[in-house]
Every structure is written in structure tokens, then in C-alpha cells.
Amino acid sequence: MTTTIMRTTARVTVPVVLVVAISLFLQGHNLPGGGFIGGVLTAAAFVLIYVAYDLDYLESGVLGREVEHGTSVFEQRTVTAYRRILLAGLVVVLASGFGGMLIGDPFLTQGYVHLEGVPIYREVELASALLFDLGVYLVVVGSVLTIVSVVSAE
């Protein structure tokens, strides 16, 4: 059972942590940061929700999944979902690495495109490293949440 102070702190802190995680993720292909630290912060936000409330609230209230109380099937389904996120991240990382090879460049060669006329930003540079960072992000989030779920079930 957690306190009202902990729950209130989580409600205030989690959105800030998620915004910082997205910011670090998006700047990662040009500056230090990226998929790893963004994934760690995102997983930390989910862990904070888990600590402040519980796994049932995280699954039903935040992720919108049905909760089967008192069964290990629920825990297995949760861990399986997190492992799928991890595997999706691995697929994205490998796909981004082989993408350059399709056009004759070495493995993990980075390319970029300039988009003009984008509302608010006017000009945006999209790099293929962003896909790699997305894969790393998914691997980190999936693995940390899998570890937390397995350890908390014990």
C-alpha cells in the first residue's frame, strides 16, 4: 500500500519524465542521448507507476489491457507482451542495419533526408539513425519491463 504523497508525486513526475525521454530520444541521432537513455527513462516512468499503484493499475489503467486477478496467466501474458516489445526492437535494429545494404552501402550506413515546409519547424532532417534509436528504445523498454515484471512476480 502506497501513500497519497507517492501517488501524487507519480502523477506529477511521470509526464515530465516521458517528455524528457521523448526529447532525448529525438535528439539522439544528432547529439548524445537517443534510444538507450530514452528507453531507460520511459521504463523508469512505468516502474514509478508500478511502485505508486500496482501492476494491475499499470496494465488496466495505463496500457488498457484486461486484468485477470489472482492468476499467473496474467503475469505470463504481461511478460510475453514485454518480450514482444523487445523482439520488435531487435527486428527494427536489424532492419535499420540492413537498410543501407539494400542500396549497396555497408551495414549500418546512415542516410538522411531534408523535409521542407513542415508546420511549426519549417525544415526537418530525418536520419536513418532514428530508426536504429527506435529499435534500441524498444529493446531497452521491453527488457527493463520484462525484468521488473518477473522480479515483482516472485
Tab-separated table of C-alpha atoms in Angstrom:
chain	number	residue	atom	x	y	z
A	1	MET	CA	0.000	0.000	0.000
A	2	THR	CA	1.485	3.327	-1.039
A	3	THR	CA	0.802	6.748	0.344
A	4	THR	CA	-1.123	9.588	-1.204
A	5	ILE	CA	2.111	11.546	-1.432
A	6	MET	CA	3.712	8.808	-3.546
A	7	ARG	CA	0.716	8.626	-5.888
A	8	THR	CA	0.567	12.393	-6.273
A	9	THR	CA	4.289	12.550	-6.936
A	10	ALA	CA	3.932	9.854	-9.593
A	11	ARG	CA	1.081	11.752	-11.289
A	12	VAL	CA	3.219	14.883	-11.499
A	13	THR	CA	6.559	13.245	-12.275
A	14	VAL	CA	5.624	10.625	-14.886
A	15	PRO	CA	4.506	13.074	-17.618
A	16	VAL	CA	7.668	15.147	-17.122
A	17	VAL	CA	9.861	12.040	-17.320
A	18	LEU	CA	8.088	10.884	-20.503
A	19	VAL	CA	8.524	14.292	-22.182
A	20	VAL	CA	12.237	14.298	-21.316
A	21	ALA	CA	12.521	10.711	-22.604
A	22	ILE	CA	10.940	11.666	-25.933
A	23	SER	CA	13.166	14.730	-26.187
A	24	LEU	CA	16.323	12.688	-25.563
A	25	PHE	CA	15.147	10.027	-27.991
A	26	LEU	CA	14.581	12.541	-30.793
A	27	GLN	CA	17.917	14.311	-30.371
A	28	GLY	CA	19.870	11.064	-30.199
A	29	HIS	CA	20.863	10.776	-33.846
A	30	ASN	CA	22.490	14.246	-33.757
A	31	LEU	CA	23.581	14.615	-30.118
A	32	PRO	CA	24.361	12.280	-27.192
A	33	GLY	CA	21.265	10.525	-25.983
A	34	GLY	CA	18.877	8.595	-28.101
A	35	GLY	CA	17.267	5.232	-27.842
A	36	PHE	CA	19.065	3.901	-24.798
A	37	ILE	CA	18.555	6.785	-22.386
A	38	GLY	CA	15.055	7.470	-23.744
A	39	GLY	CA	14.166	3.821	-23.162
A	40	VAL	CA	15.609	3.852	-19.653
A	41	LEU	CA	13.594	6.950	-18.744
A	42	THR	CA	10.401	5.532	-20.260
A	43	ALA	CA	10.839	2.280	-18.362
A	44	ALA	CA	11.557	4.279	-15.193
A	45	ALA	CA	8.249	6.119	-15.658
A	46	PHE	CA	6.398	2.800	-15.938
A	47	VAL	CA	8.231	1.448	-12.897
A	48	LEU	CA	7.251	4.571	-10.955
A	49	ILE	CA	3.596	3.939	-11.868
A	50	TYR	CA	4.024	0.323	-10.813
A	51	VAL	CA	5.535	1.313	-7.461
A	52	ALA	CA	2.977	4.040	-6.775
A	53	TYR	CA	-0.031	1.930	-7.697
A	54	ASP	CA	0.481	-1.713	-8.705
A	55	LEU	CA	0.845	-3.943	-11.732
A	56	ASP	CA	-2.944	-4.233	-12.156
A	57	TYR	CA	-3.292	-0.451	-12.439
A	58	LEU	CA	-0.366	-0.247	-14.860
A	59	GLU	CA	-1.913	-2.899	-17.081
A	60	SER	CA	-5.560	-1.779	-16.993
A	61	GLY	CA	-5.371	1.952	-16.358
A	62	VAL	CA	-2.292	2.875	-18.376
A	63	LEU	CA	-1.921	0.169	-21.021
A	64	GLY	CA	-5.660	-0.598	-21.379
A	65	ARG	CA	-5.399	-4.370	-21.008
A	66	GLU	CA	-7.878	-6.654	-19.278
A	67	VAL	CA	-6.781	-7.780	-15.839
A	68	GLU	CA	-7.380	-11.322	-14.617
A	69	HIS	CA	-6.920	-11.083	-10.862
A	70	GLY	CA	-5.019	-13.718	-8.966
A	71	THR	CA	-3.768	-15.754	-11.887
A	72	SER	CA	-0.297	-16.460	-13.133
A	73	VAL	CA	-1.742	-16.354	-16.672
A	74	PHE	CA	-1.974	-12.574	-16.294
A	75	GLU	CA	1.684	-12.364	-15.282
A	76	GLN	CA	2.749	-14.613	-18.142
A	77	ARG	CA	0.720	-12.544	-20.631
A	78	THR	CA	2.327	-9.363	-19.343
A	79	VAL	CA	5.846	-10.748	-19.594
A	80	THR	CA	5.062	-12.088	-23.078
A	81	ALA	CA	3.879	-8.636	-24.182
A	82	TYR	CA	7.072	-7.025	-22.897
A	83	ARG	CA	9.185	-9.668	-24.618
A	84	ARG	CA	7.367	-8.917	-27.870
A	85	ILE	CA	8.335	-5.251	-27.489
A	86	LEU	CA	11.942	-6.371	-27.000
A	87	LEU	CA	11.825	-8.603	-30.089
A	88	ALA	CA	10.191	-5.851	-32.170
A	89	GLY	CA	13.070	-3.592	-31.172
A	90	LEU	CA	15.611	-6.186	-32.283
A	91	VAL	CA	13.848	-6.500	-35.630
A	92	VAL	CA	13.885	-2.706	-36.105
A	93	VAL	CA	17.596	-2.534	-35.208
A	94	LEU	CA	18.478	-5.274	-37.687
A	95	ALA	CA	16.227	-3.793	-40.379
A	96	SER	CA	17.841	-0.382	-39.991
A	97	GLY	CA	21.259	-2.007	-40.274
A	98	PHE	CA	20.412	-3.951	-43.413
A	99	GLY	CA	18.592	-0.988	-44.994
A	100	GLY	CA	21.827	0.529	-46.236
A	101	MET	CA	22.877	-2.783	-47.717
A	102	LEU	CA	19.825	-2.758	-49.978
A	103	ILE	CA	21.248	0.220	-51.840
A	104	GLY	CA	24.827	-1.061	-51.846
A	105	ASP	CA	26.203	0.687	-48.743
A	106	PRO	CA	27.890	-1.084	-45.788
A	107	PHE	CA	25.895	-2.396	-42.816
A	108	LEU	CA	24.552	0.401	-40.547
A	109	THR	CA	25.316	3.187	-43.018
A	110	GLN	CA	23.388	6.312	-42.093
A	111	GLY	CA	21.450	8.367	-44.594
A	112	TYR	CA	19.270	11.410	-44.146
A	113	VAL	CA	16.541	13.417	-45.868
A	114	HIS	CA	15.659	17.102	-45.515
A	115	LEU	CA	11.933	17.829	-45.379
A	116	GLU	CA	10.857	21.404	-46.011
A	117	GLY	CA	7.515	23.043	-45.353
A	118	VAL	CA	6.870	21.152	-42.122
A	119	PRO	CA	4.408	23.103	-39.920
A	120	ILE	CA	5.979	24.806	-36.888
A	121	TYR	CA	9.519	23.545	-37.659
A	122	ARG	CA	9.725	24.614	-41.338
A	123	GLU	CA	12.617	22.258	-42.071
A	124	VAL	CA	13.289	18.839	-40.536
A	125	GLU	CA	16.186	16.464	-41.074
A	126	LEU	CA	15.226	12.795	-40.797
A	127	ALA	CA	18.135	10.405	-40.391
A	128	SER	CA	18.071	6.639	-40.695
A	129	ALA	CA	19.812	6.557	-37.313
A	130	LEU	CA	16.418	7.492	-35.857
A	131	LEU	CA	15.161	4.024	-36.823
A	132	PHE	CA	18.150	2.442	-35.111
A	133	ASP	CA	17.452	4.543	-31.997
A	134	LEU	CA	13.802	3.440	-32.124
A	135	GLY	CA	14.913	-0.187	-32.108
A	136	VAL	CA	17.270	0.401	-29.183
A	137	TYR	CA	14.471	2.272	-27.377
A	138	LEU	CA	12.085	-0.679	-27.796
A	139	VAL	CA	14.746	-3.195	-26.712
A	140	VAL	CA	15.507	-1.235	-23.541
A	141	VAL	CA	11.851	-0.642	-22.614
A	142	GLY	CA	10.921	-4.257	-23.308
A	143	SER	CA	13.850	-5.732	-21.415
A	144	VAL	CA	13.577	-3.491	-18.342
A	145	LEU	CA	9.814	-4.017	-18.052
A	146	THR	CA	10.274	-7.782	-18.510
A	147	ILE	CA	12.835	-7.847	-15.708
A	148	VAL	CA	10.625	-5.734	-13.406
A	149	SER	CA	7.580	-7.926	-14.102
A	150	VAL	CA	9.438	-11.179	-13.490
A	151	VAL	CA	11.111	-9.910	-10.325
A	152	SER	CA	7.863	-8.428	-8.965
A	153	ALA	CA	6.032	-11.724	-9.544
A	154	GLU	CA	8.494	-13.507	-7.244
